[in-house]
Amino acid sequence: MSSDPTSSADQQLAFDLLRRAGYGRVVASMRALPFLAVARHIVVGGQILLRMHKGYGYHQACVGSVVAYGADNLDGASARDGQWTVQCVGLCEAVEPTNAELELFGPSPHFADGELFDPVYLRIEPQVTTVHTLHTGHDRRLQRVRVR
């Protein structure tokens, strides 16, 4: 993070927005091809913890790699209320969540594509975070905040 006094506030805005959406998408590369996978997330101590289905194997490509993770409210929010997207980029690692973190995730799905859901947990410590907001009214510009 930079020493800019607004950096921590901007990072906090990104985390506050992420807390409003339970799911997002992780982007990584598998065998030199990009992929996009859905994941449940929580924000804990400046890090993003993910829960994914182990059966897909996507976690193997994420662990030890730099990944992007994004979430938004574009589908559920009206333009009048304000729409936002958050993207975080950082190194991804496998983790064993604490009992308190497991409670924050809430219950796991029972099935994923007809298979029993087998959770795997990952952690991203964001190095770059971007927040985009869209608002109606007089200010119709796309607003962007970049945090390093």
Coordinates of N, CA and C in Angstrom, one line a residue:
M1 N 0.8 -1.2 0.0 CA 0.0 0.0 0.0 C 0.9 1.2 0.0
S2 N 0.4 2.3 -0.6 CA 1.1 3.5 -0.6 C 0.9 4.3 0.7
S3 N 1.7 5.3 0.9 CA 1.6 6.1 2.1 C 0.5 7.2 2.0
D4 N -0.2 7.3 0.9 CA -1.3 8.2 0.7 C -2.3 8.0 1.7
P5 N -2.7 9.1 2.5 CA -3.7 8.9 3.6 C -5.0 8.4 3.1
T6 N -5.4 8.5 1.8 CA -6.7 8.0 1.4 C -6.6 6.6 1.0
S7 N -5.4 6.0 0.9 CA -5.3 4.6 0.5 C -6.0 3.7 1.4
S8 N -5.9 3.8 2.7 CA -6.5 2.9 3.6 C -8.0 3.1 3.6
A9 N -8.5 4.3 3.4 CA -9.9 4.5 3.3 C -10.5 3.9 2.0
D10 N -9.7 4.0 0.9 CA -10.2 3.4 -0.4 C -10.2 1.9 -0.3
Q11 N -9.2 1.4 0.4 CA -9.1 -0.1 0.6 C -10.3 -0.5 1.4
Q12 N -10.6 0.3 2.5 CA -11.7 -0.1 3.3 C -13.0 0.0 2.6
L13 N -13.2 1.0 1.7 CA -14.4 1.0 0.8 C -14.5 -0.3 0.0
A14 N -13.4 -0.7 -0.6 CA -13.5 -2.0 -1.4 C -13.9 -3.1 -0.5
F15 N -13.4 -3.2 0.7 CA -13.8 -4.3 1.6 C -15.2 -4.2 2.0
D16 N -15.6 -3.0 2.3 CA -17.0 -2.8 2.7 C -18.0 -3.2 1.6
L17 N -17.7 -2.9 0.4 CA -18.5 -3.3 -0.8 C -18.5 -4.8 -0.9
L18 N -17.3 -5.4 -0.8 CA -17.2 -6.9 -0.9 C -18.1 -7.5 0.1
R19 N -18.2 -7.0 1.3 CA -19.0 -7.6 2.4 C -20.5 -7.6 2.0
R20 N -20.9 -6.7 1.1 CA -22.3 -6.7 0.7 C -22.7 -7.8 -0.3
A21 N -21.7 -8.4 -1.0 CA -21.9 -9.4 -2.0 C -21.3 -10.7 -1.4
G22 N -22.0 -11.7 -1.4 CA -21.5 -13.0 -0.8 C -20.7 -13.8 -1.8
Y23 N -20.9 -13.5 -3.1 CA -20.2 -14.3 -4.1 C -19.5 -13.4 -5.1
G24 N -18.5 -13.9 -5.8 CA -17.8 -13.2 -6.8 C -17.2 -14.2 -7.8
R25 N -16.2 -13.7 -8.5 CA -15.5 -14.5 -9.5 C -14.0 -14.4 -9.4
V26 N -13.4 -15.5 -9.4 CA -11.9 -15.6 -9.4 C -11.4 -15.8 -10.8
V27 N -10.4 -15.1 -11.2 CA -9.8 -15.3 -12.6 C -8.4 -15.7 -12.4
A28 N -8.0 -16.7 -13.1 CA -6.7 -17.2 -13.1 C -6.4 -17.9 -14.5
S29 N -5.2 -18.5 -14.6 CA -4.9 -19.2 -15.8 C -4.6 -20.7 -15.5
M30 N -5.2 -21.5 -16.3 CA -5.0 -23.0 -16.2 C -4.5 -23.5 -17.5
R31 N -3.3 -24.1 -17.5 CA -2.7 -24.6 -18.7 C -2.7 -23.6 -19.8
A32 N -2.2 -22.4 -19.5 CA -2.1 -21.2 -20.3 C -3.4 -20.6 -20.9
L33 N -4.5 -21.1 -20.3 CA -5.8 -20.5 -20.8 C -6.5 -19.9 -19.6
P34 N -7.1 -18.7 -19.8 CA -7.8 -18.0 -18.7 C -9.1 -18.8 -18.3
F35 N -9.4 -18.7 -17.0 CA -10.8 -19.2 -16.6 C -11.3 -18.3 -15.6
L36 N -12.6 -18.4 -15.4 CA -13.4 -17.6 -14.5 C -14.3 -18.6 -13.7
A37 N -14.2 -18.5 -12.4 CA -14.9 -19.4 -11.5 C -15.6 -18.7 -10.4
V38 N -16.8 -19.1 -10.1 CA -17.5 -18.5 -9.0 C -17.0 -19.0 -7.6
A39 N -17.0 -18.1 -6.6 CA -16.5 -18.4 -5.3 C -17.3 -17.6 -4.3
R40 N -17.5 -18.2 -3.1 CA -18.0 -17.5 -2.0 C -16.9 -16.8 -1.3
H41 N -17.1 -15.6 -0.8 CA -16.0 -14.9 -0.2 C -16.4 -14.2 1.1
I42 N -15.4 -14.0 2.0 CA -15.5 -13.2 3.2 C -14.3 -12.3 3.2
V43 N -14.4 -11.2 3.9 CA -13.2 -10.4 4.1 C -12.9 -10.4 5.6
V44 N -11.6 -10.8 5.8 CA -11.1 -10.9 7.2 C -9.7 -10.3 7.3
G45 N -9.6 -9.3 8.1 CA -8.3 -8.7 8.4 C -7.5 -8.3 7.2
G46 N -8.1 -7.6 6.2 CA -7.4 -7.1 5.1 C -7.1 -8.2 4.0
Q47 N -7.7 -9.3 4.2 CA -7.6 -10.4 3.2 C -8.9 -10.9 2.8
I48 N -9.0 -11.5 1.6 CA -10.2 -12.1 1.1 C -10.0 -13.6 1.1
L49 N -11.0 -14.3 1.8 CA -11.0 -15.7 1.9 C -12.1 -16.2 1.0
L50 N -11.7 -17.3 0.2 CA -12.6 -17.8 -0.8 C -13.0 -19.3 -0.4
R51 N -14.2 -19.7 -0.7 CA -14.6 -21.1 -0.6 C -15.1 -21.5 -2.0
M52 N -14.5 -22.5 -2.5 CA -14.8 -23.0 -3.9 C -15.0 -24.5 -3.8
H53 N -15.6 -25.1 -4.8 CA -15.8 -26.6 -4.9 C -14.5 -27.2 -5.4
K54 N -14.0 -28.1 -4.6 CA -12.7 -28.7 -4.8 C -12.8 -29.6 -6.1
G55 N -13.9 -30.2 -6.4 CA -14.1 -31.1 -7.5 C -13.8 -30.5 -8.9
Y56 N -13.9 -29.2 -9.0 CA -13.6 -28.6 -10.3 C -12.1 -28.5 -10.6
G57 N -11.3 -28.5 -9.5 CA -9.8 -28.4 -9.7 C -9.3 -27.1 -9.9
Y58 N -10.2 -26.0 -9.9 CA -9.7 -24.7 -10.2 C -8.7 -24.2 -9.1
H59 N -8.9 -24.6 -7.9 CA -8.1 -24.2 -6.8 C -6.6 -24.5 -7.1
Q60 N -6.3 -25.6 -7.8 CA -5.0 -26.0 -8.1 C -4.2 -25.0 -8.9
A61 N -5.0 -24.4 -9.8 CA -4.4 -23.3 -10.7 C -4.2 -22.0 -9.9
C62 N -5.1 -21.8 -8.9 CA -5.0 -20.5 -8.1 C -3.9 -20.5 -7.1
V63 N -3.7 -21.6 -6.4 CA -2.7 -21.7 -5.3 C -1.3 -21.4 -5.8
G64 N -0.7 -20.4 -5.2 CA 0.7 -20.0 -5.6 C 0.7 -19.1 -6.8
S65 N -0.4 -18.7 -7.4 CA -0.5 -17.8 -8.5 C -1.1 -16.5 -8.1
V66 N -0.8 -15.5 -9.0 CA -1.5 -14.2 -8.8 C -2.8 -14.3 -9.5
V67 N -3.9 -14.0 -8.8 CA -5.2 -14.1 -9.4 C -5.9 -12.8 -9.2
A68 N -7.0 -12.6 -10.0 CA -7.9 -11.5 -9.8 C -9.2 -12.0 -9.2
Y69 N -9.8 -11.2 -8.3 CA -11.1 -11.6 -7.8 C -12.0 -10.4 -7.9
G70 N -13.2 -10.6 -8.3 CA -14.1 -9.5 -8.5 C -15.5 -9.8 -8.0
A71 N -16.2 -8.8 -7.6 CA -17.6 -8.9 -7.2 C -18.3 -7.6 -7.5
D72 N -19.6 -7.6 -7.6 CA -20.3 -6.4 -7.9 C -21.8 -6.5 -7.5
N73 N -22.5 -5.4 -7.7 CA -23.9 -5.4 -7.4 C -24.7 -5.0 -8.7
L74 N -24.1 -5.3 -9.9 CA -24.6 -4.8 -11.1 C -26.0 -5.4 -11.5
D75 N -26.2 -6.7 -11.0 CA -27.4 -7.4 -11.3 C -28.6 -7.0 -10.4
G76 N -28.2 -6.7 -9.2 CA -29.3 -6.5 -8.2 C -29.6 -5.1 -7.8
A77 N -28.8 -4.1 -8.1 CA -29.0 -2.7 -7.7 C -29.5 -1.9 -8.8
S78 N -30.4 -0.9 -8.5 CA -30.8 0.0 -9.5 C -29.7 1.0 -9.7
A79 N -29.7 1.6 -10.9 CA -28.7 2.6 -11.2 C -28.9 3.8 -10.3
R80 N -30.1 4.1 -9.8 CA -30.4 5.2 -8.9 C -29.7 5.0 -7.6
D81 N -29.7 3.8 -7.1 CA -29.1 3.5 -5.8 C -27.6 3.4 -5.9
G82 N -27.0 3.3 -7.1 CA -25.6 3.3 -7.2 C -25.1 1.8 -7.5
Q83 N -24.4 1.7 -8.5 CA -23.8 0.4 -8.8 C -22.3 0.4 -8.6
W84 N -21.7 -0.7 -8.3 CA -20.3 -0.8 -8.1 C -19.7 -2.1 -8.5
T85 N -18.4 -2.1 -8.7 CA -17.6 -3.3 -9.0 C -16.3 -3.1 -8.2
V86 N -15.8 -4.2 -7.7 CA -14.6 -4.3 -7.0 C -13.7 -5.4 -7.6
Q87 N -12.5 -5.0 -7.9 CA -11.5 -6.1 -8.3 C -10.3 -6.0 -7.5
C88 N -9.8 -7.1 -7.0 CA -8.6 -7.2 -6.2 C -7.7 -8.2 -6.9
V89 N -6.4 -7.9 -6.9 CA -5.4 -8.7 -7.5 C -4.3 -9.0 -6.5
G90 N -4.0 -10.3 -6.3 CA -3.0 -10.6 -5.4 C -2.6 -12.1 -5.4
L91 N -1.6 -12.5 -4.6 CA -1.2 -13.8 -4.6 C -2.2 -14.7 -3.8
C92 N -2.5 -15.9 -4.3 CA -3.5 -16.8 -3.8 C -2.8 -17.9 -3.1
E93 N -3.3 -18.3 -1.9 CA -2.7 -19.4 -1.1 C -3.8 -20.2 -0.5
A94 N -3.6 -21.5 -0.4 CA -4.5 -22.4 0.3 C -4.5 -22.1 1.8
V95 N -5.7 -22.2 2.5 CA -5.7 -22.0 3.9 C -6.7 -22.9 4.5
E96 N -6.6 -23.1 5.8 CA -7.6 -23.8 6.7 C -8.2 -22.7 7.5
P97 N -9.5 -22.4 7.2 CA -10.2 -21.3 8.0 C -10.4 -21.7 9.4
T98 N -10.4 -20.7 10.3 CA -10.8 -20.9 11.7 C -12.3 -21.2 11.8
N99 N -12.7 -21.7 13.0 CA -14.1 -21.9 13.2 C -14.9 -20.6 13.0
A100 N -14.4 -19.5 13.5 CA -15.1 -18.2 13.4 C -15.2 -17.8 11.9
E101 N -14.2 -18.1 11.1 CA -14.2 -17.8 9.6 C -15.3 -18.7 9.0
L102 N -15.3 -20.0 9.3 CA -16.3 -20.9 8.8 C -17.7 -20.4 9.0
E103 N -17.9 -19.9 10.2 CA -19.2 -19.3 10.6 C -19.6 -18.2 9.7
L104 N -18.6 -17.3 9.4 CA -18.8 -16.2 8.5 C -19.2 -16.6 7.1
F105 N -18.6 -17.7 6.6 CA -19.0 -18.2 5.3 C -20.4 -18.7 5.2
G106 N -21.0 -19.2 6.4 CA -22.3 -19.7 6.4 C -22.3 -21.1 5.8
P107 N -23.5 -21.7 5.6 CA -23.6 -23.1 5.2 C -23.1 -23.2 3.7
S108 N -22.4 -24.4 3.5 CA -22.0 -24.7 2.1 C -23.2 -25.2 1.3
P109 N -23.1 -25.1 0.0 CA -24.1 -25.8 -0.8 C -24.0 -27.3 -0.6
H110 N -25.0 -28.0 -0.9 CA -25.0 -29.5 -0.8 C -24.4 -30.1 -2.0
F111 N -24.7 -29.5 -3.2 CA -24.2 -30.1 -4.5 C -23.6 -29.0 -5.4
A112 N -22.7 -29.4 -6.2 CA -22.1 -28.6 -7.3 C -22.2 -29.4 -8.5
D113 N -23.0 -29.0 -9.5 CA -23.2 -29.7 -10.7 C -23.5 -31.2 -10.5
G114 N -24.3 -31.5 -9.5 CA -24.8 -32.8 -9.2 C -23.8 -33.6 -8.3
E115 N -22.7 -33.1 -8.0 CA -21.7 -33.8 -7.1 C -21.9 -33.2 -5.7
L116 N -21.5 -34.0 -4.7 CA -21.4 -33.4 -3.4 C -20.4 -32.3 -3.3
F117 N -20.8 -31.2 -2.7 CA -19.9 -30.1 -2.6 C -18.8 -30.4 -1.7
D118 N -17.6 -30.3 -2.1 CA -16.4 -30.5 -1.3 C -15.6 -29.2 -1.3
P119 N -15.7 -28.5 -0.1 CA -15.1 -27.1 -0.1 C -13.6 -27.1 0.0
V120 N -13.0 -26.1 -0.6 CA -11.6 -25.8 -0.5 C -11.5 -24.3 -0.3
Y121 N -10.5 -23.9 0.6 CA -10.5 -22.5 1.0 C -9.2 -21.9 0.6
L122 N -9.3 -20.7 0.1 CA -8.1 -20.0 -0.5 C -8.1 -18.6 0.1
R123 N -6.9 -18.0 0.1 CA -6.8 -16.6 0.7 C -6.1 -15.8 -0.4
I124 N -6.6 -14.5 -0.6 CA -5.9 -13.5 -1.4 C -5.6 -12.3 -0.6
E125 N -4.3 -11.9 -0.6 CA -3.9 -10.7 0.1 C -3.8 -9.7 -1.1
P126 N -4.8 -8.8 -1.2 CA -4.8 -7.8 -2.3 C -3.5 -6.9 -2.4
Q127 N -2.9 -6.9 -3.6 CA -1.8 -5.9 -3.8 C -2.3 -4.7 -4.6
V128 N -3.3 -4.9 -5.4 CA -4.0 -3.9 -6.2 C -5.5 -4.1 -6.1
T129 N -6.2 -3.0 -5.7 CA -7.6 -3.0 -5.6 C -8.2 -1.9 -6.3
T130 N -9.2 -2.2 -7.1 CA -9.9 -1.1 -7.9 C -11.4 -1.2 -7.6
V131 N -12.0 0.0 -7.4 CA -13.4 0.2 -7.2 C -13.9 1.1 -8.3
H132 N -15.0 0.6 -8.9 CA -15.7 1.4 -9.9 C -17.1 1.6 -9.4
T133 N -17.6 2.9 -9.5 CA -19.0 3.1 -9.2 C -19.7 3.8 -10.3
L134 N -21.0 3.5 -10.5 CA -21.8 4.2 -11.5 C -23.0 4.8 -10.8
H135 N -23.3 6.0 -11.1 CA -24.4 6.8 -10.5 C -25.2 7.5 -11.6
T136 N -26.5 7.7 -11.4 CA -27.3 8.5 -12.3 C -27.3 9.9 -11.8
G137 N -28.0 10.8 -12.5 CA -28.1 12.2 -12.1 C -27.1 13.0 -12.9
H138 N -26.7 14.1 -12.3 CA -25.8 15.0 -13.0 C -24.4 14.5 -13.1
D139 N -24.0 13.6 -12.2 CA -22.7 13.0 -12.3 C -22.8 11.6 -13.0
R140 N -22.7 11.6 -14.3 CA -22.8 10.3 -15.0 C -21.5 9.7 -15.3
R141 N -20.4 10.2 -14.8 CA -19.1 9.7 -15.1 C -18.8 8.4 -14.3
L142 N -18.0 7.6 -14.9 CA -17.5 6.4 -14.2 C -16.4 6.9 -13.3
Q143 N -16.6 6.6 -12.0 CA -15.6 7.0 -11.0 C -14.7 5.8 -10.7
R144 N -13.4 6.1 -10.6 CA -12.5 5.0 -10.4 C -11.6 5.4 -9.2
V145 N -11.3 4.4 -8.4 CA -10.4 4.6 -7.3 C -9.4 3.5 -7.4
R146 N -8.1 3.7 -7.4 CA -7.1 2.7 -7.5 C -6.3 2.7 -6.3
V147 N -6.1 1.6 -5.7 CA -5.4 1.4 -4.4 C -4.2 0.5 -4.7
R148 N -3.1 0.8 -4.3 CA -1.9 -0.1 -4.4 C -1.5 -0.5 -3.0

